[in-house]
Every structure is written in C-alpha cells, then in structure tokens.
Coordinates of C-alpha atoms in Angstrom, one line a residue:
M1 CA 0.4 0.3 -0.4
P2 CA 2.8 2.3 0.1
L3 CA 3.6 2.2 -3.0
I4 CA -0.1 3.3 -4.0
Y5 CA 0.5 6.2 -2.3
A6 CA 4.3 7.2 -3.7
I7 CA 3.6 6.0 -7.0
V8 CA 0.1 8.6 -6.7
G9 CA 2.2 11.4 -4.9
L10 CA 5.3 10.9 -7.3
L11 CA 2.4 11.3 -10.7
V12 CA 1.0 14.4 -8.9
G13 CA 3.9 16.2 -7.9
A14 CA 5.1 15.0 -11.6
A15 CA 2.3 16.7 -12.7
L16 CA 1.8 20.1 -10.3
G17 CA 6.2 20.3 -11.5
M18 CA 5.4 20.8 -15.1
V19 CA 2.6 23.7 -14.9
I20 CA 4.1 25.3 -12.5
S21 CA 7.5 25.6 -14.0
R22 CA 5.1 26.3 -17.0
L23 CA 3.4 29.2 -16.0
T24 CA 6.6 30.4 -13.9
T25 CA 9.5 30.1 -17.9
P26 CA 9.7 33.7 -20.0
Q27 CA 9.0 31.8 -23.4
Y28 CA 5.3 30.8 -22.2
K29 CA 4.0 34.3 -21.8
N30 CA 6.0 35.5 -24.3
Q31 CA 3.8 33.2 -26.4
K32 CA 1.1 33.9 -24.8
S33 CA 1.5 38.2 -25.4
L34 CA 2.4 37.1 -29.2
Q35 CA -0.3 35.5 -29.4
K36 CA -2.8 38.5 -28.2
E37 CA -0.4 40.7 -30.7
L38 CA -1.9 38.2 -33.6
D39 CA -4.9 37.6 -32.5
N40 CA -5.5 42.1 -31.9
A41 CA -3.9 42.0 -35.7
K42 CA -6.9 39.8 -37.0
F43 CA -9.4 41.5 -35.9
S44 CA -8.4 45.0 -36.7
L45 CA -7.6 43.6 -40.3
E46 CA -11.0 41.7 -40.0
Q47 CA -12.5 45.3 -39.3
Q48 CA -10.3 47.0 -41.7
R49 CA -12.5 44.8 -44.2
Q50 CA -15.4 44.9 -43.6
E51 CA -15.0 49.1 -43.9
L52 CA -13.3 49.2 -47.0
S53 CA -16.0 46.7 -48.5
D54 CA -18.8 49.2 -45.9
H55 CA -16.8 52.1 -48.3
F56 CA -16.7 50.9 -51.5
A57 CA -20.1 50.1 -51.2
Q58 CA -21.3 53.4 -50.5
T59 CA -19.5 54.3 -53.0
A60 CA -20.6 52.6 -55.7
E61 CA -24.6 54.1 -54.7
M62 CA -23.4 57.2 -54.7
L63 CA -22.0 56.6 -58.1
D64 CA -25.6 55.3 -58.4
T65 CA -27.4 58.3 -57.8
L66 CA -25.1 60.5 -59.0
G67 CA -25.5 58.4 -63.0
K68 CA -29.4 58.7 -62.3
D69 CA -28.9 62.6 -61.6
Y70 CA -26.7 63.4 -64.6
T71 CA -29.0 61.4 -66.7
K72 CA -31.9 63.3 -65.7
L73 CA -30.6 66.6 -65.6
Y74 CA -29.5 65.5 -69.6
Q75 CA -33.1 64.8 -70.5
H76 CA -35.0 68.2 -68.8
M77 CA -31.9 70.6 -70.0
A78 CA -32.9 69.2 -73.4
K79 CA -36.5 69.6 -73.7
T80 CA -36.2 72.6 -71.7
S81 CA -33.9 73.7 -74.5
S82 CA -36.2 72.9 -77.5
E83 CA -39.4 74.3 -75.5
I84 CA -37.1 78.0 -74.3
L85 CA -35.6 78.0 -78.6
P86 CA -38.4 76.4 -80.1
N87 CA -37.1 77.7 -83.1
M88 CA -34.0 77.0 -82.8
P89 CA -32.4 73.8 -86.1
E90 CA -31.5 70.8 -84.2
Q91 CA -28.9 70.8 -85.9
D92 CA -27.5 74.2 -83.0
N93 CA -29.3 73.0 -80.8
P94 CA -26.4 70.7 -78.7
F95 CA -28.7 68.4 -76.6
I96 CA -31.1 66.6 -79.8
K97 CA -27.6 65.2 -81.7
K98 CA -26.7 63.9 -77.4
I99 CA -30.1 62.3 -76.9
A100 CA -30.1 61.0 -80.9
L101 CA -26.2 59.2 -79.8
H102 CA -27.3 57.5 -76.3
S103 CA -30.7 56.5 -77.5
E104 CA -29.9 55.2 -81.5
P105 CA -27.6 52.1 -78.8
E106 CA -30.6 50.9 -77.1
K107 CA -32.0 50.4 -79.8
S108 CA -29.9 48.5 -81.2
N109 CA -29.0 45.9 -78.1
D110 CA -32.6 44.7 -78.6
N111 CA -32.5 44.2 -82.3
L112 CA -28.9 41.8 -81.6
F113 CA -30.9 39.8 -79.5
E114 CA -33.7 38.8 -81.7
Q115 CA -31.8 37.7 -84.2
P116 CA -30.8 34.6 -83.6
P117 CA -26.1 33.9 -83.2
K118 CA -24.3 33.9 -86.4
D119 CA -21.7 31.6 -85.0
Y120 CA -24.2 28.6 -85.5
A121 CA -23.0 25.8 -88.1
N122 CA -25.2 25.3 -91.1
G123 CA -26.6 21.3 -90.1
A124 CA -25.3 18.6 -87.9
T125 CA -22.0 19.2 -87.6
G126 CA -20.0 16.4 -84.6
L127 CA -21.3 13.5 -83.4
F128 CA -24.3 13.8 -84.4
N129 CA -22.8 14.1 -87.7
T130 CA -23.3 11.2 -89.4
P131 CA -21.7 10.7 -92.9
E132 CA -22.5 7.9 -95.0
K133 CA -19.8 5.4 -94.8
E134 CA -19.1 3.9 -98.3
I135 CA -19.6 0.4 -99.8
I136 CA -16.6 -1.7 -101.1
H137 CA -17.2 -5.1 -103.3
S138 CA -14.4 -7.4 -103.0
A139 CA -14.5 -8.0 -106.9
D140 CA -14.4 -3.7 -107.9
V141 CA -11.2 -4.4 -105.1
V142 CA -10.0 -7.2 -107.0
K143 CA -11.3 -5.5 -110.3
A144 CA -9.1 -2.7 -109.8
K145 CA -5.7 -3.7 -108.3
A146 CA -5.9 -6.2 -111.7
L147 CA -5.2 -3.1 -113.8

C-alpha cells in the first residue's frame, strides 16, 4: 500500500511541477503575449476589411445616384432647350444630337437579341454528323488491283 501512495504522490508532484514550471518560464509568457498580438492584428485586419467593403458599397451607391441625377439633368436640359428655343435649328442644339446618339445604341441592343447568333453551323456537326459510308465489294477491289 505504501508503494501505491508513493506512485500517486510522484505522479501528482510531477504534474504539479510541470504546471508550475510552464507558468513561470519566460517563453510561455512571451508566447502568450504574441498570441494576444496576433489575435488583435487579425481582429484589426478584419475590421479594416469590413470598413473597406462598406466604403465601396456606399461609393457604388453614390455613383449610381450621381449617374441617375446626371441623366435626369441632361433630359431636363434637352427638353427645356427645345421648349425655350423652339425656332432653333436642330444642328445648333447640342442636346438634340446627344439624345439621338444615346437613344440609338439602346435600340440596336434590342435588335441584336432578336436575331439568331451568326456562329452556328448549318446542319449537324460533330457527334451528330453521320456521313454516308461507302460500301466496297471485294470483287471491285480485285478488279482495280488487276488493272
């Protein structure tokens, strides 16, 4: 029985000694402080990424709004220029030219989708193309070699 107490005491003492030595060594403290710095750096980086993402989202929204406002302003200027100066020739009105240029590509894009693509092949190709096989009779081969 005293042998069992001695073994248990030795194991408890060894475990306690390992824990105490680990807590008192400078490398453990250094490792712990480095781990804290790493965690802080990761958190800071993630926070900066989130702020950057929010910034780009807000900038995209502002640019979209700016584009819509610019379009409204341009349409307003074109409308009022023709209302205020009705006798002005079309070649002198800069807004009429620009509106005609801006409206043409939109119509041509719609027209492109109505036509079939021009890169298709006529008839079946590839695996679905089954060419007619030529049948050769042995008598014809023998006659051709004899000549």
